[in-house]
Amino acid sequence: MRKFRSEMNFGVRQGSPCSPEGFLFSQSLLEARPHRRKEPSPRATTTSGFLSWVAGKAMSKGRAEAAAGAAGILLRYLREQNRPYSAQDVFGNLQREHGLGKAVVVKTLEQLAQQGKIKEKMYGKQKIYFADQDQFDMVSDADLQGLDAKIVALTAKVQSLQQSCRYMEAELKELSSALTTPEMRKEIEELKKECAGYRERLKNIKAATNHVTPEEKEQATELSDAILEGYPKSKKQFFEEVGIETDEDCNVTLPDP
């Protein structure tokens, strides 16, 4: 160290990090203090890895089970429907119910066709698959006619049921808009109160002594109007001279309507 200091002069303050002894001192500190890297918790790492492993195993098991039963599902489906389907159609029809992937469906259909369990045919640029027709019994013309008659009868029955449904829907709509029994009882009570008020009003009108009938009043008005057409004075003067008394002159109060 002394020889290094005597031969080399850096022109810096001794003891600073840029001085030789400061450089060696800082270097010794770095060597003495190892860099500590934060390691993940062993428990957290183990738990996370275990859960990922369990999830992967479950998914693999589910896919394996689905793939193992795909042949039976597809074969039964094509036999029951007995009509041609593309792989995309089969996937779309069964994916929600059975959870089959598209790759599994395509591969299984090809395998079933190679095994001769179903038929495969090119339709344009895509393949269609359908059940082997040799497995079904031959149907005679008489059987076909019987099936046609059955279809006609069932179609007529469906139309009749649809018509009945429309009638019932209309009746339900009418009943839904009608008053319920409690609402009808409330309406009846309100009408009874209203009728009682009309009766009381009619009773007061009949009991009054200082009134004329509407017919009499109308006749008197028509007569006075005819006279006033040639009368030189006012209507009020005419009533005073003739001695006609109006409701206002007699302080007649009509019942409230």
Coordinates of C-alpha atoms in Angstrom, one line a residue:
M1 CA 0.0 0.0 0.0
R2 CA 2.7 2.5 0.9
K3 CA 4.6 1.8 -2.3
F4 CA 1.5 2.2 -4.3
R5 CA 0.8 5.6 -2.6
S6 CA 4.4 6.8 -3.1
E7 CA 4.6 6.0 -6.7
M8 CA 1.1 7.0 -7.8
N9 CA -0.2 10.5 -7.1
F10 CA -3.8 10.9 -8.1
G11 CA -4.1 14.5 -6.9
V12 CA -7.1 13.8 -4.7
R13 CA -7.8 14.0 -1.0
Q14 CA -6.7 11.0 0.9
G15 CA -9.5 8.9 2.3
S16 CA -11.9 10.0 -0.4
P17 CA -13.5 7.3 -2.6
C18 CA -11.4 8.5 -5.5
S19 CA -8.1 8.1 -3.6
P20 CA -6.3 4.8 -3.8
E21 CA -6.8 3.9 -0.2
G22 CA -10.4 5.1 -0.5
F23 CA -10.9 3.0 -3.6
L24 CA -9.5 -0.1 -1.9
F25 CA -11.5 0.6 1.2
S26 CA -14.7 0.9 -0.8
Q27 CA -13.8 -2.2 -2.7
S28 CA -13.2 -4.1 0.5
L29 CA -16.6 -3.0 1.8
L30 CA -18.3 -4.3 -1.3
E31 CA -16.5 -7.6 -1.1
A32 CA -17.2 -7.9 2.6
R33 CA -21.0 -7.1 2.1
P34 CA -22.5 -9.6 -0.2
H35 CA -25.5 -8.6 -2.3
R36 CA -28.8 -9.9 -0.8
R37 CA -31.5 -10.8 -3.3
K38 CA -35.0 -11.1 -2.0
E39 CA -36.1 -14.7 -2.5
P40 CA -39.8 -15.7 -2.7
S41 CA -41.3 -17.4 0.2
P42 CA -40.8 -21.2 0.0
R43 CA -44.4 -21.7 1.3
A44 CA -45.9 -19.3 -1.2
T45 CA -44.0 -20.9 -4.1
T46 CA -44.9 -24.3 -3.0
T47 CA -48.6 -23.5 -2.6
S48 CA -48.8 -21.7 -5.9
G49 CA -47.1 -24.5 -7.7
F50 CA -49.3 -27.1 -6.1
L51 CA -52.5 -25.2 -7.1
S52 CA -51.3 -24.9 -10.7
W53 CA -50.5 -28.6 -10.8
V54 CA -53.9 -29.5 -9.4
A55 CA -55.7 -27.2 -11.9
G56 CA -53.6 -28.7 -14.8
K57 CA -54.4 -32.2 -13.7
A58 CA -58.1 -31.5 -13.4
M59 CA -58.2 -29.9 -16.9
S60 CA -56.2 -32.8 -18.4
K61 CA -58.5 -35.3 -16.7
G62 CA -61.6 -33.5 -18.0
R63 CA -60.3 -33.3 -21.5
A64 CA -59.3 -37.0 -21.4
E65 CA -62.7 -38.0 -20.2
A66 CA -64.4 -35.9 -22.8
A67 CA -62.2 -37.3 -25.5
A68 CA -62.7 -40.9 -24.3
G69 CA -66.5 -40.6 -24.5
A70 CA -66.6 -38.4 -27.6
A71 CA -66.9 -41.4 -30.0
G72 CA -70.0 -42.8 -28.2
I73 CA -71.6 -39.3 -28.0
L74 CA -71.0 -38.5 -31.7
L75 CA -72.1 -41.9 -32.9
R76 CA -75.3 -41.8 -30.9
Y77 CA -76.0 -38.2 -32.0
L78 CA -75.7 -39.0 -35.7
R79 CA -77.8 -42.1 -35.4
E80 CA -80.6 -40.3 -33.5
Q81 CA -80.7 -37.3 -35.9
N82 CA -80.0 -39.4 -39.0
R83 CA -79.1 -36.4 -41.2
P84 CA -75.8 -35.0 -42.6
Y85 CA -73.7 -32.7 -40.5
S86 CA -70.4 -30.9 -40.9
A87 CA -67.8 -31.1 -38.1
Q88 CA -68.6 -27.4 -37.2
D89 CA -72.3 -28.2 -37.0
V90 CA -71.7 -31.1 -34.6
F91 CA -69.4 -29.1 -32.5
G92 CA -71.9 -26.2 -32.2
N93 CA -74.7 -28.5 -31.3
L94 CA -72.9 -30.6 -28.7
Q95 CA -70.3 -28.2 -27.2
R96 CA -72.6 -26.7 -24.6
E97 CA -74.1 -29.9 -23.4
H98 CA -71.0 -32.2 -23.4
G99 CA -68.1 -29.7 -23.5
L100 CA -66.4 -31.2 -26.4
G101 CA -63.6 -29.3 -28.1
K102 CA -63.6 -28.7 -31.8
A103 CA -60.3 -30.5 -32.3
V104 CA -61.7 -33.6 -30.5
V105 CA -64.9 -33.5 -32.6
V106 CA -63.0 -33.3 -35.9
K107 CA -60.6 -36.1 -34.9
T108 CA -63.3 -38.4 -33.6
L109 CA -65.5 -38.0 -36.7
E110 CA -62.5 -38.8 -38.9
Q111 CA -61.7 -41.9 -36.8
L112 CA -65.4 -43.1 -36.9
A113 CA -65.4 -42.6 -40.7
Q114 CA -62.2 -44.6 -41.0
Q115 CA -63.6 -47.4 -38.9
G116 CA -66.7 -47.6 -41.1
K117 CA -69.1 -46.7 -38.2
I118 CA -70.3 -43.5 -40.0
K119 CA -70.2 -42.2 -43.6
E120 CA -68.1 -39.4 -44.8
K121 CA -68.7 -37.4 -48.0
M122 CA -67.1 -34.3 -49.5
Y123 CA -69.6 -31.5 -50.1
G124 CA -67.8 -28.7 -51.9
K125 CA -64.7 -27.9 -49.8
Q126 CA -66.0 -29.4 -46.5
K127 CA -66.7 -32.9 -45.3
I128 CA -70.1 -34.0 -44.1
Y129 CA -70.8 -36.9 -41.8
F130 CA -74.0 -39.0 -41.4
A131 CA -75.0 -42.4 -40.0
D132 CA -74.5 -45.5 -42.0
Q133 CA -77.9 -46.1 -43.6
D134 CA -77.4 -49.9 -43.8
Q135 CA -78.0 -50.2 -40.1
F136 CA -81.6 -49.0 -40.5
D137 CA -84.5 -51.2 -41.7
M138 CA -85.9 -50.8 -45.1
V139 CA -89.2 -48.9 -45.2
S140 CA -91.9 -49.9 -47.7
D141 CA -94.2 -47.5 -49.6
A142 CA -97.1 -48.5 -47.3
D143 CA -95.0 -47.5 -44.3
L144 CA -94.0 -44.2 -45.9
Q145 CA -97.7 -43.5 -46.6
G146 CA -98.6 -44.3 -43.0
L147 CA -95.9 -42.0 -41.8
D148 CA -97.1 -39.2 -44.1
A149 CA -100.6 -39.6 -42.7
K150 CA -99.3 -39.5 -39.2
I151 CA -97.4 -36.3 -40.0
V152 CA -100.6 -34.7 -41.4
A153 CA -102.6 -35.7 -38.3
L154 CA -99.9 -34.3 -36.0
T155 CA -99.6 -31.1 -38.0
A156 CA -103.4 -30.6 -37.7
K157 CA -103.2 -31.3 -34.0
V158 CA -100.4 -28.7 -33.6
Q159 CA -102.4 -26.1 -35.4
S160 CA -105.4 -26.8 -33.2
L161 CA -103.3 -26.5 -30.1
Q162 CA -101.8 -23.2 -31.3
Q163 CA -105.2 -21.8 -32.0
S164 CA -106.3 -22.8 -28.5
C165 CA -103.3 -21.2 -27.1
R166 CA -104.1 -17.9 -28.9
Y167 CA -107.6 -18.0 -27.5
M168 CA -106.3 -18.6 -24.0
E169 CA -103.8 -15.8 -24.3
A170 CA -106.5 -13.4 -25.4
E171 CA -108.7 -14.5 -22.4
L172 CA -105.8 -14.1 -20.1
K173 CA -105.1 -10.6 -21.4
E174 CA -108.7 -9.7 -20.9
L175 CA -108.8 -11.1 -17.3
S176 CA -105.5 -9.4 -16.5
S177 CA -107.0 -6.0 -17.4
A178 CA -110.3 -6.6 -15.5
L179 CA -110.9 -5.6 -11.9
T180 CA -110.2 -8.1 -9.1
T181 CA -112.8 -9.1 -6.6
P182 CA -111.5 -6.7 -3.9
E183 CA -111.2 -3.9 -6.4
M184 CA -114.8 -4.5 -7.6
R185 CA -116.1 -4.4 -4.0
K186 CA -114.3 -1.1 -3.4
E187 CA -115.8 0.2 -6.7
I188 CA -119.3 -0.9 -5.5
E189 CA -118.9 0.9 -2.2
E190 CA -117.9 4.1 -4.0
L191 CA -120.9 3.9 -6.3
K192 CA -123.2 3.4 -3.4
K193 CA -121.9 6.5 -1.7
E194 CA -122.3 8.5 -5.0
C195 CA -125.9 7.3 -5.4
A196 CA -126.7 8.3 -1.8
G197 CA -125.5 11.8 -2.5
Y198 CA -127.7 12.0 -5.6
R199 CA -130.7 10.8 -3.6
E200 CA -130.1 13.5 -0.9
R201 CA -129.8 16.2 -3.6
L202 CA -133.0 15.0 -5.3
K203 CA -134.8 15.0 -1.9
N204 CA -133.8 18.6 -1.3
I205 CA -135.0 19.7 -4.7
K206 CA -138.4 18.0 -4.2
A207 CA -138.8 19.5 -0.8
A208 CA -138.3 23.1 -2.0
T209 CA -141.5 25.2 -2.3
N210 CA -140.1 28.3 -4.1
H211 CA -139.2 26.9 -7.4
V212 CA -140.7 26.1 -10.8
T213 CA -140.2 23.2 -13.0
P214 CA -137.6 23.6 -15.8
E215 CA -140.4 23.3 -18.3
E216 CA -142.4 26.1 -16.8
K217 CA -139.3 28.3 -16.6
E218 CA -138.4 27.6 -20.3
Q219 CA -142.0 28.5 -21.4
A220 CA -142.0 31.8 -19.4
T221 CA -138.6 32.7 -20.9
E222 CA -139.7 32.1 -24.4
L223 CA -142.9 34.1 -23.9
S224 CA -141.1 37.1 -22.3
D225 CA -138.5 37.1 -25.1
A226 CA -141.3 37.2 -27.7
I227 CA -142.9 40.2 -26.0
L228 CA -139.6 42.0 -25.5
E229 CA -139.0 42.0 -29.2
G230 CA -141.6 44.7 -29.6
Y231 CA -141.4 46.3 -26.2
P232 CA -139.8 49.7 -26.2
K233 CA -138.3 49.5 -22.7
S234 CA -135.8 47.3 -21.0
K235 CA -136.3 43.7 -19.8
K236 CA -136.1 44.8 -16.1
Q237 CA -138.7 47.5 -16.6
F238 CA -141.0 45.0 -18.3
F239 CA -140.7 42.5 -15.4
E240 CA -141.5 45.3 -12.9
E241 CA -144.6 46.4 -14.8
V242 CA -145.9 42.9 -15.4
G243 CA -144.9 41.7 -11.9
I244 CA -142.6 38.9 -12.8
E245 CA -140.3 37.8 -10.0
T246 CA -137.0 36.1 -10.8
D247 CA -135.0 33.7 -8.6
E248 CA -132.7 36.6 -7.6
D249 CA -135.6 38.8 -6.5
C250 CA -137.0 36.0 -4.3
N251 CA -133.6 35.1 -2.9
V252 CA -134.0 31.5 -4.1
T253 CA -130.9 29.4 -3.5
L254 CA -130.6 26.3 -5.6
P255 CA -129.2 23.1 -4.1
D256 CA -125.5 22.5 -4.8
P257 CA -125.0 20.2 -7.8

